[in-house]
């Protein structure tokens, strides 16, 4: 079956670095997405990886290893506004998005 | 502001009520989606419309009835719902669902409570 695993909740300190992991098993692969969702708000697109390696976008970076079925989202210089849920999703060979349950990130001062 | 607007933001309804959720996108996209988001569960795709034609219906119970009158508007008609249908209902749009890098633009959702 198709499956995405990510931690349910993580806690980090303001100013620090946190890495949110995601492992996926999908029928075929057409890319890996990360979305951010603040409580009561719309999920918003953060990143897309289809090739192995690290994509950096300001304080956020996303990594993909296709051979390992693994991705991570790296957040640097954490700010209180980064407290949110982070959703990992893999696109399969039929272009369907398979979603993880999300990781709730709590930032403490 | 994502360009996708959903109303109402909150809805409480009894099991015998009929209500409708509305979604409007101002992005000129061709595809629109309904998702169900329950606490601590993955997003569940319910329906997909591409150029106003329904292309996906993921075994959703008939008490949920979608309607897409044009590429900018999407409705979800609700009737005789069950308490387990209580969830956040998200609408999304995209330009072309057949492209791998295609990203979704979501609305803020309707938080539905069925009593």
Coordinates of C-alpha atoms in Angstrom, one line a residue:
Chain A
X1 CA 0.0 0.0 0.0
X2 CA 0.9 3.6 -0.2
X3 CA 2.1 5.3 3.0
X4 CA 3.7 8.5 4.3
X5 CA 5.3 8.6 7.8
X6 CA 6.2 11.7 9.7
X7 CA 6.5 12.5 13.4
X8 CA 3.3 13.6 15.0
X9 CA 4.8 16.5 17.0
X10 CA 8.2 18.1 17.6
X11 CA 9.4 20.9 19.9
X12 CA 12.2 23.3 19.2
X13 CA 13.7 26.5 20.6
X14 CA 13.5 29.9 19.0
X15 CA 16.7 30.6 17.1
X16 CA 17.6 26.9 16.8
X17 CA 17.5 24.5 13.8
X18 CA 14.9 21.7 13.4
X19 CA 14.7 18.8 10.9
X20 CA 11.3 17.2 10.2
X21 CA 11.6 13.8 8.5
X22 CA 9.3 12.1 6.1
X23 CA 9.5 8.6 4.7
X24 CA 7.3 7.5 1.8
X25 CA 6.2 4.4 0.0
X26 CA 4.2 5.2 -3.2
X27 CA 3.5 3.4 -6.4
X28 CA 5.9 5.3 -8.7
X29 CA 7.1 8.7 -7.8
X30 CA 6.5 12.2 -9.3
X31 CA 7.8 14.5 -6.6
X32 CA 7.7 15.3 -2.9
X33 CA 5.9 18.3 -1.5
X34 CA 6.0 20.1 1.8
X35 CA 3.2 22.4 3.0
X36 CA 2.9 24.6 6.0
X37 CA -0.4 25.0 7.9
X38 CA -0.9 27.4 10.7
X39 CA -3.8 26.6 13.0
X40 CA -7.1 27.5 11.5
X41 CA -5.5 28.6 8.2
X42 CA -5.0 27.2 4.7
X43 CA -2.1 24.9 4.0
X44 CA 0.5 26.8 1.9
X45 CA 3.1 25.4 -0.4
X46 CA 6.7 25.4 0.9
X47 CA 8.8 23.2 -1.4
X48 CA 8.9 20.6 -4.2
X49 CA 11.7 18.0 -4.8
X50 CA 11.8 15.5 -7.6
X51 CA 15.6 15.0 -7.9
X52 CA 17.9 13.9 -5.1
X53 CA 19.6 16.6 -3.1
X54 CA 19.0 19.7 -1.1
X55 CA 16.8 22.6 -2.3
X56 CA 17.4 25.8 -0.2
X57 CA 14.9 28.6 0.0
X58 CA 15.9 31.2 2.6
X59 CA 15.6 29.7 6.1
X60 CA 13.9 26.6 4.8
X61 CA 15.5 23.7 2.9
X62 CA 14.1 20.4 1.7
X63 CA 16.1 17.3 1.0
X64 CA 15.2 14.2 -1.0
X65 CA 16.7 10.7 -1.4
X66 CA 14.7 8.7 -3.9
X67 CA 16.6 5.5 -3.3
X68 CA 15.7 5.7 0.4
X69 CA 12.2 7.0 0.0
X70 CA 13.1 9.8 2.4
X71 CA 12.8 13.5 2.7
X72 CA 13.4 16.1 5.3
X73 CA 12.5 19.8 5.8
X74 CA 15.1 21.8 7.6
X75 CA 14.1 25.0 9.3
X76 CA 16.9 27.4 10.5
X77 CA 16.9 30.4 12.8
X78 CA 13.5 29.3 14.1
X79 CA 11.0 32.1 14.8
X80 CA 7.8 31.9 16.9
X81 CA 5.8 32.3 13.7
X82 CA 7.2 28.9 12.5
X83 CA 4.9 27.2 15.0
X84 CA 2.6 25.3 12.6
X85 CA 1.9 21.9 11.2
X86 CA 4.1 20.7 8.3
X87 CA 2.5 18.3 5.8
X88 CA 4.6 16.0 3.6
X89 CA 3.0 14.6 0.4
X90 CA 4.3 12.4 -2.3
X91 CA 2.9 12.3 -5.9
X92 CA 2.6 8.8 -7.3
X93 CA 2.7 7.5 -10.8
X94 CA -0.9 8.5 -11.4
X95 CA -0.2 12.0 -10.2
X96 CA -2.2 11.4 -7.0
X97 CA -1.0 13.1 -3.9
X98 CA -0.4 10.8 -0.9
X99 CA -0.4 12.8 2.3
X100 CA 1.2 12.3 5.7
X101 CA -0.8 13.2 8.8
X102 CA 1.4 16.2 9.4
X103 CA 4.0 17.2 12.1
X104 CA 3.0 19.8 14.6
X105 CA 6.0 22.0 15.4
X106 CA 6.0 23.9 18.7
X107 CA 8.5 26.7 19.1
X108 CA 9.4 27.7 22.6
X109 CA 11.1 31.0 23.5
Chain B
X1 CA -4.4 35.3 1.1
X2 CA -4.2 32.3 -1.2
X3 CA -6.7 33.3 -3.8
X4 CA -9.1 30.6 -2.7
X5 CA -12.0 31.7 -0.5
X6 CA -14.3 29.4 1.4
X7 CA -17.5 30.1 3.2
X8 CA -18.7 29.6 5.8
X9 CA -15.6 29.3 8.0
X10 CA -17.6 27.5 10.7
X11 CA -20.8 25.4 10.4
X12 CA -22.8 23.5 13.0
X13 CA -25.6 21.3 11.7
X14 CA -27.9 18.6 12.9
X15 CA -28.0 15.2 11.2
X16 CA -31.3 16.1 9.4
X17 CA -30.1 19.4 8.1
X18 CA -29.1 20.3 4.5
X19 CA -26.3 22.8 4.0
X20 CA -23.8 23.8 1.4
X21 CA -20.2 24.8 1.5
X22 CA -18.9 27.3 -1.1
X23 CA -15.5 27.7 -2.6
X24 CA -14.3 30.4 -5.1
X25 CA -10.9 30.7 -6.6
X26 CA -9.6 33.9 -8.2
X27 CA -6.5 32.4 -9.7
X28 CA -7.7 31.3 -13.2
X29 CA -7.0 27.7 -12.4
X30 CA -8.6 24.8 -14.2
X31 CA -8.9 22.2 -11.5
X32 CA -10.7 22.3 -8.1
X33 CA -10.6 19.9 -5.2
X34 CA -12.5 19.0 -2.0
X35 CA -10.4 17.5 0.8
X36 CA -11.5 16.3 4.3
X37 CA -9.0 17.0 7.1
X38 CA -9.6 15.2 10.4
X39 CA -7.4 15.7 13.5
X40 CA -4.1 13.7 13.3
X41 CA -5.1 12.1 10.0
X42 CA -3.8 12.6 6.4
X43 CA -5.8 14.8 4.1
X44 CA -8.4 12.7 2.3
X45 CA -9.2 13.6 -1.3
X46 CA -12.9 13.6 -1.9
X47 CA -13.6 15.1 -5.3
X48 CA -11.7 16.6 -8.2
X49 CA -13.0 18.7 -11.0
X50 CA -11.0 19.5 -14.1
X51 CA -12.4 22.0 -16.5
X52 CA -15.8 21.6 -14.7
X53 CA -15.8 17.8 -15.2
X54 CA -15.6 15.5 -12.2
X55 CA -12.6 13.4 -12.6
X56 CA -12.3 11.8 -9.1
X57 CA -14.8 10.6 -6.6
X58 CA -12.9 8.7 -3.9
X59 CA -15.7 6.4 -2.7
X60 CA -17.4 9.3 -0.9
X61 CA -20.8 8.6 0.6
X62 CA -23.7 10.0 -1.3
X63 CA -24.6 12.4 1.6
X64 CA -21.8 14.5 0.1
X65 CA -22.8 16.0 -3.3
X66 CA -20.4 18.2 -5.2
X67 CA -21.3 20.8 -7.8
X68 CA -19.0 22.8 -10.1
X69 CA -21.0 25.3 -12.2
X70 CA -17.8 26.8 -13.7
X71 CA -14.0 26.7 -13.3
X72 CA -14.1 29.3 -10.5
X73 CA -16.8 28.0 -8.2
X74 CA -17.2 24.7 -6.3
X75 CA -19.9 23.7 -3.9
X76 CA -20.3 20.8 -1.5
X77 CA -23.9 20.0 -0.7
X78 CA -24.4 18.2 2.6
X79 CA -27.5 16.2 3.8
X80 CA -28.2 13.7 6.5
X81 CA -24.6 13.8 7.8
X82 CA -23.3 11.7 10.6
X83 CA -21.2 12.9 13.6
X84 CA -18.1 11.2 12.2
X85 CA -18.4 13.7 9.3
X86 CA -17.3 16.4 11.6
X87 CA -14.0 17.7 10.2
X88 CA -12.3 20.6 8.4
X89 CA -13.3 20.7 4.7
X90 CA -10.7 22.2 2.5
X91 CA -11.1 23.4 -1.0
X92 CA -8.1 23.7 -3.3
X93 CA -7.3 24.7 -6.9
X94 CA -4.4 24.1 -9.3
X95 CA -3.6 25.0 -12.8
X96 CA -3.0 21.6 -14.3
X97 CA -3.3 18.4 -12.3
X98 CA -1.4 16.4 -14.8
X99 CA 1.9 18.1 -14.1
X100 CA 4.2 16.5 -11.5
X101 CA 5.3 19.8 -10.0
X102 CA 1.8 21.1 -9.8
X103 CA 1.1 22.8 -6.4
X104 CA -2.2 23.2 -4.7
X105 CA -3.6 26.5 -3.5
X106 CA -5.9 25.9 -0.5
X107 CA -8.7 27.8 1.1
X108 CA -8.8 28.2 4.9
X109 CA -11.5 25.6 5.1
X110 CA -14.9 25.2 6.7
X111 CA -14.9 23.7 10.2
X112 CA -17.9 21.4 10.3
X113 CA -19.5 20.1 13.4
X114 CA -22.4 17.6 13.1
X115 CA -24.5 17.2 16.2

